[in-house]
């Protein structure tokens, strides 16, 4: 079983579930006057079938190792969470510094001191671009308490 | 025609538009040079900022970024043998070989000239046939539009060899995600699961940043280290002068590249990547010096670069004259037009001639600027590739976060970015292509709209898509493409088995 099997499996299950959800929650209408549910259900049916076809082709594939780059995946995802968690409480400079510093940890050749400096520089650049340049109403500094 | 050209020149030569054309090609070159940031990543990162500009300046700048990346990408291909963007991959071997034998200057100069020739040819073609296609398109009604969009999506999937099924699945998933939000016909919120923030749908910014910003970074960090050492960093003007022999061999390659590039650029689903590859194959088969290919054949560098630039320009033909984008980059440009309140389609050229002709004339301005930027300043661009990737990607993260936050104004969409990026990364691991997803996402809502309208006017007769002559012809082509996509891997398996049997 190869990658296509797992991809096909995930896609067919997700599309089937979405299709059933749409069918039971939105009006299908008639062909002449289609309701909000008709097109989504049609797309889900096609996707479910294609997903099953992919699944079947995947059964005969040779098994390949699925390589996940955990370190970048973890730290980039974390960085992307740091931003919405902090932007409204500590302001632009602090939030961007924390976000880019967290992101820097994703690299294998991570250098803490250099990354802090880089984070502050990027935060300064974002202040110039967004607050001075584009006049985005975001406070530069905020006290969280 | 003369009136239109003058109108276009008047638009392109305003101070604002000149400035943003320059900014666009400059950013395009810079991002194109950096390996690991390709055309689609550059566009995804920067298009939210064009919303702050007037529509014409915004589109001109975005287009500049788009065709600027291919120019920039050729620099890293030639000097490092590393493709700056995917379309430059085919010239790496010959480009690097020319650099090793001290002919980097010649390669860079002829590539810049070839790109300009190819770009100009594409622009002329767009001026000639764009309005013609739009005139034909103005006769189209909902069934034709639906069929055309379906053809566009099928073609974009079927052309990817061995990936047709996966591409089409990604198109479908894109359509599905594009449906999230309020249904325009009934006013009912669909698939929003009670989130008020989703009533207006998921923004193109959110999807593009997640798939081509964040997911791209996660998978590039380990493989892209940056910090490359170019073979040659100093390029003198004297070393750029091509010999008479070089010119003689390049003109033909530029001519063929222009034709090949324009053909594949105009077709939906194909683009610069296929065009540059085809041009390389063509050059190798017509050359008098086949032994030089792979060892620094000048036409093997000039031809593909001419072709991809011609394709970049002609890709605008279906997008601007019919409103049907052929690639993910074009889908984003189309999305930007819509966000500026412009309806893409045949009426765009007649309703907003200043935008259409201004854009075309700005292509010329941009191509001339690229020629000027590239040739004397190449030494500066070379230094860019020595910047390590660990310096680059945190800045990209900042642009993603701020782009989404600035456009949506709330943190909800920042959380959505994480969700879509995780989906994008999972798709990458399972080798599902992300580009078709964005095509489906942009075209989906328009397809549904035309599908419903067609059925309403035909009183529920599904045959309407086949009975109307133009729509029927388009549907026939679509079916042939599907048949080809289904049959070609099957035939390959059969052939492979036959050879195996023979061997046994």
XYZ file of C-alpha atoms in Angstrom:
649
model
C 0.000 0.000 0.000
C 1.433 3.286 -1.104
C 0.805 6.947 -0.476
C -2.088 6.987 -2.926
C -3.977 4.529 -0.748
C -3.871 6.803 2.292
C -4.578 9.918 0.227
C -7.541 8.202 -1.459
C -8.849 6.919 1.851
C -8.706 10.335 3.525
C -10.260 12.100 0.553
C -13.106 9.654 0.047
C -14.050 9.617 3.742
C -13.889 13.420 4.030
C -15.907 13.962 0.840
C -18.488 11.357 1.793
C -18.965 12.958 5.208
C -19.185 16.454 3.729
C -21.623 15.208 1.084
C -23.907 13.620 3.676
C -23.729 16.746 5.818
C -24.677 18.958 2.871
C -27.428 16.599 1.723
C -29.088 16.550 5.124
C -28.641 20.246 5.941
C -29.187 22.176 2.716
C -32.092 22.215 0.274
C -31.328 20.321 -2.896
C -34.007 22.137 -4.918
C -34.805 20.876 -8.387
C -32.516 20.595 -11.392
C -34.334 23.572 -12.882
C -34.001 25.663 -9.771
C -31.008 24.297 -7.928
C -30.925 24.777 -4.171
C -27.841 25.557 -2.109
C -27.153 21.859 -1.570
C -27.137 20.551 -5.144
C -23.719 21.681 -6.324
C -21.824 20.781 -3.124
C -23.394 17.329 -3.048
C -22.548 16.791 -6.728
C -18.921 17.796 -6.112
C -18.744 15.517 -3.055
C -20.100 12.556 -5.035
C -17.479 13.054 -7.759
C -14.730 13.479 -5.151
C -15.778 10.358 -3.244
C -15.661 8.290 -6.434
C -12.279 9.743 -7.486
C -10.959 9.186 -3.980
C -11.955 5.516 -4.143
C -10.257 5.191 -7.554
C -7.072 6.677 -6.065
C -7.364 4.333 -3.090
C -7.626 1.311 -5.402
C -4.598 2.337 -7.478
C -2.722 2.808 -4.204
C -3.364 -0.743 -2.989
C -1.036 -2.169 -5.611
C 1.665 0.451 -5.125
C 4.871 -0.453 -3.414
C 4.992 0.740 0.167
C 7.011 3.912 0.493
C 8.099 5.462 3.744
C 6.177 8.655 4.497
C 8.756 11.218 5.543
C 7.472 13.941 7.841
C 9.804 16.775 8.767
C 8.652 17.011 12.370
C 10.957 19.777 13.523
C 9.910 22.399 10.954
C 6.306 21.196 11.126
C 6.199 21.675 14.905
C 7.990 25.015 15.167
C 6.385 26.680 12.149
C 2.927 25.624 13.343
C 3.796 26.892 16.817
C 5.023 30.196 15.379
C 1.790 30.558 13.440
C -0.103 30.077 16.721
C 2.072 32.561 18.637
C 1.017 35.370 16.297
C -2.789 35.255 16.811
C -2.265 34.576 20.538
C -0.152 37.672 21.098
C -0.950 40.302 18.453
C -3.931 41.762 20.310
C -2.358 41.637 23.754
C 1.291 42.701 23.416
C 1.219 44.629 20.149
C 3.008 44.367 16.837
C 6.685 44.567 17.843
C 6.507 41.965 20.597
C 4.239 39.642 18.661
C 6.317 39.625 15.472
C 9.572 39.201 17.411
C 8.137 36.211 19.290
C 6.642 34.724 16.116
C 9.787 34.963 13.997
C 11.980 33.760 16.884
C 9.784 30.672 17.289
C 9.911 30.097 13.548
C 13.732 30.317 13.573
C 13.874 27.272 15.847
C 12.637 25.207 12.902
C 16.078 25.367 11.277
C 18.653 22.778 12.276
C 21.358 25.459 12.417
C 19.305 27.538 14.872
C 21.296 30.328 16.557
C 19.440 31.816 19.560
C 21.174 35.193 19.813
C 21.209 35.850 16.077
C 17.547 34.859 15.890
C 16.511 37.332 18.595
C 18.322 40.130 16.761
C 16.783 39.051 13.481
C 13.336 38.877 15.083
C 13.621 42.449 16.364
C 14.819 43.644 12.952
C 11.934 41.941 11.156
C 9.500 43.384 13.717
C 10.929 46.842 13.058
C 10.528 46.317 9.324
C 6.930 45.185 9.806
C 6.263 48.332 11.849
C 7.610 50.496 9.023
C 5.683 48.617 6.333
C 2.346 48.122 8.053
C 1.916 50.911 10.574
C 3.846 53.737 8.900
C 3.418 52.635 5.282
C -0.006 50.992 5.073
C -1.492 52.695 8.161
C -2.803 49.491 9.624
C -4.479 50.260 12.973
C -2.256 47.991 15.067
C -0.577 49.303 18.226
C 3.198 48.849 18.169
C 3.482 48.154 21.903
C 0.851 46.995 24.357
C 1.050 45.989 27.981
C -0.634 42.655 28.510
C -2.071 43.600 31.902
C -5.966 49.838 -32.464
C -3.837 52.989 -32.461
C -6.312 54.601 -30.038
C -6.066 51.631 -27.748
C -2.275 51.623 -27.811
C -2.245 55.335 -26.999
C -4.737 54.796 -24.196
C -2.552 51.980 -22.893
C 0.567 54.104 -23.058
C -1.204 56.941 -21.252
C -2.149 54.523 -18.454
C 1.187 52.733 -18.249
C 3.211 55.940 -18.224
C 1.534 57.662 -15.298
C 4.033 58.203 -12.483
C 2.206 55.803 -10.133
C 1.984 52.979 -12.636
C 5.601 53.355 -13.743
C 6.696 53.276 -10.116
C 4.706 50.157 -9.255
C 5.741 48.422 -12.459
C 9.336 49.024 -11.362
C 8.624 47.856 -7.802
C 6.928 44.733 -9.193
C 9.724 43.636 -11.526
C 12.329 44.458 -8.879
C 10.591 42.328 -6.237
C 10.002 39.626 -8.851
C 13.693 39.526 -9.764
C 14.820 39.444 -6.119
C 12.414 36.669 -5.128
C 13.062 34.792 -8.372
C 16.821 34.734 -7.760
C 16.398 33.163 -4.311
C 16.176 29.394 -4.743
C 13.176 28.058 -2.855
C 10.957 31.009 -3.666
C 9.272 30.486 -7.004
C 6.667 32.391 -8.984
C 3.619 31.185 -7.097
C 5.209 31.756 -3.686
C 6.254 35.284 -4.676
C 2.759 36.119 -5.910
C 1.056 34.587 -2.866
C 3.244 36.545 -0.467
C 2.815 39.887 -2.152
C -0.657 40.087 -3.683
C -2.432 41.204 -0.473
C -0.393 44.411 -0.573
C -1.723 45.336 -4.003
C -5.152 45.915 -2.432
C -3.807 49.173 -1.072
C -3.187 50.425 -4.621
C -5.611 51.547 -7.333
C -6.696 48.544 -9.464
C -4.493 49.314 -12.479
C -1.365 49.954 -10.408
C -2.061 46.831 -8.330
C -2.458 44.541 -11.335
C 0.549 46.074 -13.103
C 2.714 45.493 -10.028
C 1.476 41.934 -9.540
C 2.082 41.137 -13.211
C 5.592 42.577 -12.844
C 6.291 40.256 -9.920
C 4.923 37.371 -11.968
C 7.105 37.747 -15.051
C 10.022 39.165 -13.071
C 10.549 35.892 -11.185
C 11.400 33.979 -14.369
C 14.037 36.578 -15.260
C 15.515 36.378 -11.782
C 15.321 32.601 -11.708
C 17.467 32.281 -14.814
C 20.315 34.053 -12.991
C 20.591 31.392 -10.278
C 20.176 28.636 -12.859
C 23.102 29.911 -14.910
C 25.452 30.887 -12.110
C 24.678 28.141 -9.605
C 23.026 25.396 -11.584
C 20.166 25.714 -9.095
C 16.796 26.689 -10.508
C 15.602 29.978 -8.994
C 12.093 28.967 -10.016
C 10.783 25.705 -11.480
C 10.574 27.022 -15.049
C 14.318 27.664 -15.107
C 15.230 24.098 -14.162
C 15.767 22.918 -17.720
C 18.573 25.399 -18.443
C 20.606 24.521 -15.327
C 22.971 22.003 -16.914
C 23.863 24.048 -19.950
C 23.809 27.324 -18.047
C 26.205 26.084 -15.377
C 28.443 24.531 -18.019
C 28.685 27.905 -19.746
C 29.571 29.511 -16.395
C 32.274 26.914 -15.738
C 33.857 27.664 -19.091
C 33.855 31.386 -18.293
C 30.907 32.263 -20.490
C 28.418 33.235 -17.749
C 28.262 36.819 -19.019
C 27.287 35.699 -22.509
C 24.651 33.324 -21.135
C 23.144 36.033 -18.926
C 23.080 38.636 -21.671
C 21.586 36.353 -24.303
C 19.025 35.037 -21.781
C 17.954 38.584 -20.988
C 17.703 39.423 -24.696
C 15.831 36.172 -25.381
C 13.409 36.823 -22.536
C 12.764 40.262 -23.938
C 12.179 38.894 -27.445
C 9.868 36.170 -26.134
C 8.025 38.612 -23.910
C 7.561 41.061 -26.782
C 6.249 38.344 -29.064
C 3.772 37.304 -26.379
C 2.671 40.900 -25.891
C 2.091 41.399 -29.638
C 0.063 38.204 -29.728
C -2.016 39.352 -26.780
C -2.694 42.679 -28.509
C -3.726 40.901 -31.697
C -5.863 38.030 -30.463
C -6.939 39.106 -26.961
C -9.675 41.449 -28.217
C -10.701 38.907 -30.875
C -11.214 36.198 -28.279
C -13.079 38.654 -26.083
C -15.350 39.579 -29.004
C -16.157 35.905 -29.590
C -16.578 35.441 -25.861
C -19.124 38.230 -25.578
C -21.578 35.952 -27.422
C -21.232 33.350 -24.678
C -23.940 32.676 -22.130
C -23.925 30.684 -18.904
C -23.631 27.194 -20.502
C -20.546 28.225 -22.509
C -18.934 29.717 -19.434
C -19.554 26.638 -17.392
C -18.126 24.416 -20.145
C -15.101 26.669 -20.592
C -14.320 26.660 -16.885
C -14.699 22.899 -16.757
C -12.352 22.631 -19.749
C -9.861 24.897 -18.009
C -9.895 22.798 -14.856
C -9.735 19.461 -16.693
C -6.955 20.703 -18.970
C -4.948 21.974 -16.008
C -5.192 18.492 -14.477
C -4.846 16.294 -17.547
C -1.655 17.967 -18.731
C 0.284 16.956 -15.631
C 1.754 13.607 -16.592
C 0.819 10.744 -14.338
C -0.783 13.179 -11.929
C -4.102 13.759 -13.720
C -6.263 11.993 -11.132
C -4.560 13.630 -8.154
C -4.678 17.061 -9.781
C -8.361 16.712 -10.509
C -9.055 15.623 -6.946
C -7.243 18.726 -5.701
C -9.339 20.866 -8.069
C -12.456 19.289 -6.548
C -11.283 19.916 -2.992
C -10.561 23.520 -3.985
C -14.095 23.891 -5.343
C -15.494 22.456 -2.103
C -13.493 24.817 0.114
C -14.463 27.688 -2.194
C -18.118 26.948 -1.398
C -17.679 27.732 2.293
C -19.600 30.905 3.042
C -22.936 32.429 2.137
C -24.588 30.986 -0.967
C -25.209 33.955 -3.274
C -28.489 32.590 -4.644
C -30.300 31.633 -1.453
C -28.401 33.626 1.163
C -27.905 30.463 3.206
C -24.509 30.058 4.907
C -22.892 26.814 3.779
C -20.320 24.737 5.654
C -19.639 27.584 8.071
C -20.503 25.490 11.140
C -21.866 28.548 12.884
C -18.740 30.703 12.540
C -19.806 34.228 11.650
C -16.276 34.920 10.391
C -16.850 32.383 7.626
C -20.016 33.978 6.215
C -17.988 35.849 3.628
C -16.039 32.725 2.820
C -12.382 31.916 3.260
C -10.294 34.599 1.620
C -7.917 33.929 -1.250
C -5.214 35.528 0.918
C -5.702 32.924 3.645
C -5.580 29.984 1.247
C -2.645 31.244 -0.835
C -0.532 32.176 2.207
C -1.195 28.820 3.853
C -0.521 26.634 0.815
C 2.293 28.540 -0.863
C 3.744 30.360 2.129
C 3.593 28.223 5.265
C 3.325 24.702 3.796
C 6.112 25.546 1.355
C 8.401 26.720 4.168
C 7.803 23.641 6.305
C 8.888 21.376 3.488
C 11.780 23.567 2.286
C 13.610 24.219 5.569
C 15.396 20.880 5.586
C 16.250 20.808 1.896
C 17.001 24.492 1.280
C 20.048 25.591 3.155
C 20.823 28.628 1.044
C 24.291 30.034 1.505
C 25.367 28.850 -1.925
C 28.722 29.763 -3.315
C 28.428 30.950 -6.907
C 31.105 29.763 -9.318
C 31.609 33.288 -10.512
C 30.490 36.496 -8.803
C 32.159 39.204 -10.846
C 30.808 39.608 -14.325
C 32.398 42.275 -16.451
C 30.696 43.984 -19.340
C 33.408 42.776 -21.664
C 32.656 39.158 -20.785
C 29.027 39.661 -21.794
C 29.697 40.362 -25.435
C 28.539 37.344 -27.421
C 30.525 36.200 -30.410
C 29.023 36.341 -33.873
C 28.602 32.576 -33.645
C 26.583 32.980 -30.407
C 24.217 35.456 -32.033
C 23.810 33.266 -35.071
C 22.847 30.302 -32.948
C 20.596 32.314 -30.646
C 18.307 34.043 -33.152
C 16.779 30.780 -34.285
C 16.345 29.611 -30.711
C 14.626 32.882 -29.798
C 12.257 32.587 -32.769
C 11.320 28.998 -32.013
C 11.129 29.725 -28.295
C 8.708 32.594 -28.913
C 6.386 30.392 -30.953
C 6.545 27.416 -28.590
C 6.124 29.608 -25.527
C 3.167 31.520 -26.943
C 1.416 28.306 -27.887
C 1.752 26.666 -24.483
C 1.109 29.912 -22.640
C -2.234 30.483 -24.331
C -3.443 26.917 -23.798
C -5.136 26.380 -20.457
C -3.289 24.107 -18.089
C 0.098 24.392 -19.718
C 2.482 27.248 -19.155
C 6.075 28.286 -18.761
C 7.227 24.965 -17.344
C 6.068 22.835 -20.273
C 7.023 25.582 -22.743
C 10.641 25.783 -21.588
C 10.965 22.004 -21.559
C 9.496 21.685 -25.081
C 11.769 24.438 -26.332
C 14.821 22.619 -24.960
C 13.766 19.418 -26.720
C 13.153 21.352 -29.944
C 16.561 23.026 -29.803
C 18.300 19.738 -29.176
C 16.658 18.157 -32.199
C 17.277 20.981 -34.695
C 20.793 21.967 -33.621
C 23.882 21.399 -35.724
C 25.878 20.882 -32.542
C 24.037 18.100 -30.659
C 27.273 17.077 -28.939
C 27.327 20.395 -27.054
C 23.963 19.847 -25.339
C 24.434 19.337 -21.636
C 27.913 20.841 -21.961
C 27.010 24.484 -22.449
C 25.002 24.837 -25.656
C 23.948 28.457 -25.925
C 20.651 27.680 -27.683
C 19.738 25.269 -24.889
C 19.791 28.223 -22.502
C 18.346 30.960 -24.707
C 15.487 28.918 -26.246
C 13.800 27.807 -22.998
C 14.186 31.238 -21.375
C 12.602 32.875 -24.427
C 9.801 30.313 -24.333
C 8.938 30.710 -20.668
C 8.750 34.460 -20.973
C 6.524 34.248 -24.045
C 4.336 31.810 -22.099
C 4.188 34.137 -19.084
C 2.801 36.933 -21.247
C 0.375 34.861 -23.309
C -1.047 33.236 -20.160
C -2.810 36.566 -19.698
C -4.814 36.031 -22.911
C -7.423 33.560 -21.581
C -7.371 35.225 -18.154
C -8.027 38.749 -19.363
C -10.212 38.077 -22.406
C -12.398 35.241 -21.092
C -11.845 35.328 -17.359
C -10.564 31.743 -17.391
C -7.166 31.358 -15.699
C -4.911 28.550 -16.901
C -2.574 28.319 -13.922
C -2.500 28.899 -10.186
C -0.669 32.225 -10.614
C -3.285 33.391 -13.095
C -6.043 32.260 -10.713
C -4.614 34.567 -8.058
C -4.359 37.460 -10.525
C -7.994 36.807 -11.470
C -8.909 36.755 -7.783
C -7.226 40.129 -7.335
C -9.246 41.578 -10.249
C -12.433 40.344 -8.570
C -11.398 41.813 -5.216
C -10.882 45.159 -6.899
C -14.504 44.945 -8.047
C -13.705 44.157 -11.672
C -15.583 41.313 -13.329
C -13.210 39.255 -15.408
C -14.599 38.159 -18.746
C -15.036 39.391 -22.309
C -16.605 42.658 -21.127
C -13.469 43.613 -19.215
C -11.695 44.789 -22.370
C -14.612 46.953 -23.520
C -15.616 48.201 -20.059
C -12.118 48.894 -18.791
C -9.986 49.417 -21.908
C -7.569 51.571 -19.913
C -6.854 48.652 -17.581
C -6.416 46.073 -20.357
C -4.286 48.199 -22.674
C -2.471 49.821 -19.785
C -1.512 46.376 -18.511
C -0.244 45.337 -21.947
C 1.844 48.475 -22.334
C 3.162 48.027 -18.795
C 4.433 44.589 -19.866
C 6.700 46.347 -22.291
C 7.830 48.844 -19.710
C 8.450 45.953 -17.324
C 10.399 43.904 -19.844
C 12.613 46.853 -20.699
C 13.159 47.539 -16.985
C 14.088 43.880 -16.484
C 16.612 44.074 -19.285
C 18.119 47.174 -17.677
C 17.978 45.694 -14.167
C 19.403 42.355 -15.102
C 22.333 43.057 -17.315
C 24.290 45.716 -15.418
C 23.175 44.731 -11.919
C 23.684 41.008 -12.157
C 26.538 41.103 -9.629
C 24.130 42.344 -6.982
C 21.610 39.567 -7.667
C 24.325 36.942 -7.475
C 25.064 37.995 -3.910
C 21.423 37.302 -2.988
C 21.872 33.571 -3.389
C 24.531 33.641 -0.692
C 21.899 34.604 1.909
C 21.153 31.524 4.036
C 17.590 30.229 4.017
C 17.354 30.527 7.809
C 17.503 34.313 7.363
C 14.848 34.291 4.663
C 12.074 32.114 6.025
C 11.295 33.976 9.291
C 10.721 37.092 7.184
C 8.362 35.106 4.970
C 6.465 33.995 8.096
C 6.073 37.645 9.118
C 4.648 38.537 5.703
C 2.181 35.646 5.916
C 0.936 36.580 9.403
C 0.673 40.283 8.715
C -0.818 39.784 5.244
C -3.673 37.694 6.574
C -4.194 39.913 9.615
C -4.148 43.117 7.583
C -6.678 41.876 5.037
C -9.096 40.089 7.391
C -8.626 42.319 10.425
C -9.123 39.502 12.922
C -7.173 36.591 14.331
C -9.734 33.994 13.254
C -8.250 33.816 9.779
C -4.754 33.444 11.258
C -5.957 30.258 12.929
C -7.473 29.148 9.635
C -4.078 29.578 7.981
C -2.650 26.952 10.363
C -5.446 24.530 9.504
C -5.057 24.984 5.736
C -1.251 24.878 5.973
C -1.446 21.536 7.787
C -3.746 20.273 5.039
C -1.284 21.631 2.458
C 1.657 19.923 4.128
C -0.220 16.631 4.365
C -1.050 16.931 0.662
C 2.625 17.528 -0.098
C 3.699 14.446 1.837
C 1.131 12.371 -0.032
C 2.296 13.933 -3.313
C -0.931 15.750 -4.088
C -0.234 18.981 -6.047
C -1.335 22.259 -4.431
C -1.596 24.440 -7.553
C -4.826 22.850 -8.907
C -6.452 23.445 -5.522
C -6.199 27.209 -5.919
C -7.621 26.988 -9.460
C -10.666 25.117 -8.167
C -10.967 27.495 -5.233
C -11.132 30.566 -7.478
C -13.188 29.070 -10.316
C -15.582 27.024 -8.146
C -18.006 29.769 -7.139
C -18.145 31.106 -10.712
C -18.779 27.608 -12.041
C -21.653 27.042 -9.651
C -23.167 30.397 -10.546
C -23.069 29.631 -14.281
C -24.232 26.065 -13.756
C -27.334 27.221 -11.918
C -28.038 30.014 -14.359
C -27.698 27.696 -17.353
C -30.171 25.243 -15.856
C -32.586 27.987 -14.915
C -32.731 29.329 -18.479
C -32.924 25.860 -20.001
C -35.745 24.869 -17.637
C -33.767 22.138 -16.005
C -32.523 20.512 -19.194
C -29.049 19.147 -18.469
C -28.482 18.569 -22.178
C -28.128 22.323 -22.639
C -24.369 22.027 -22.141
C -24.129 19.697 -25.130
C -26.847 21.039 -27.415
C -25.550 24.561 -27.833
C -22.877 24.354 -30.554
C -20.031 26.227 -28.855
C -20.661 24.712 -25.450
C -21.006 21.280 -27.055
C -17.690 21.628 -28.872
C -15.961 22.678 -25.650
C -17.521 19.728 -23.827
C -16.286 17.400 -26.574
C -12.727 18.655 -26.148
C -13.082 18.243 -22.387
C -14.211 14.630 -22.816
C -11.342 13.901 -25.199
C -8.922 15.261 -22.605
C -10.482 13.097 -19.894
C -10.256 10.085 -22.195
C -6.597 10.889 -22.858
C -5.877 11.300 -19.157
C -7.535 7.966 -18.369
C -6.074 6.088 -21.321
C -2.440 7.196 -21.254
C -1.458 5.616 -17.908
C -3.434 2.485 -18.882
C -1.579 2.248 -22.189
C 1.687 2.739 -20.371
C 0.928 -0.142 -18.012
C -0.010 -2.373 -20.934
C 3.156 -1.462 -22.807
C 5.256 -1.972 -19.709
C 3.723 -5.401 -19.225
C 4.308 -6.296 -22.865
C 8.005 -5.456 -22.533
C 8.181 -7.427 -19.311
C 6.607 -10.431 -21.031
C 9.065 -10.171 -23.879
C 11.938 -10.002 -21.462
C 10.628 -13.063 -19.659
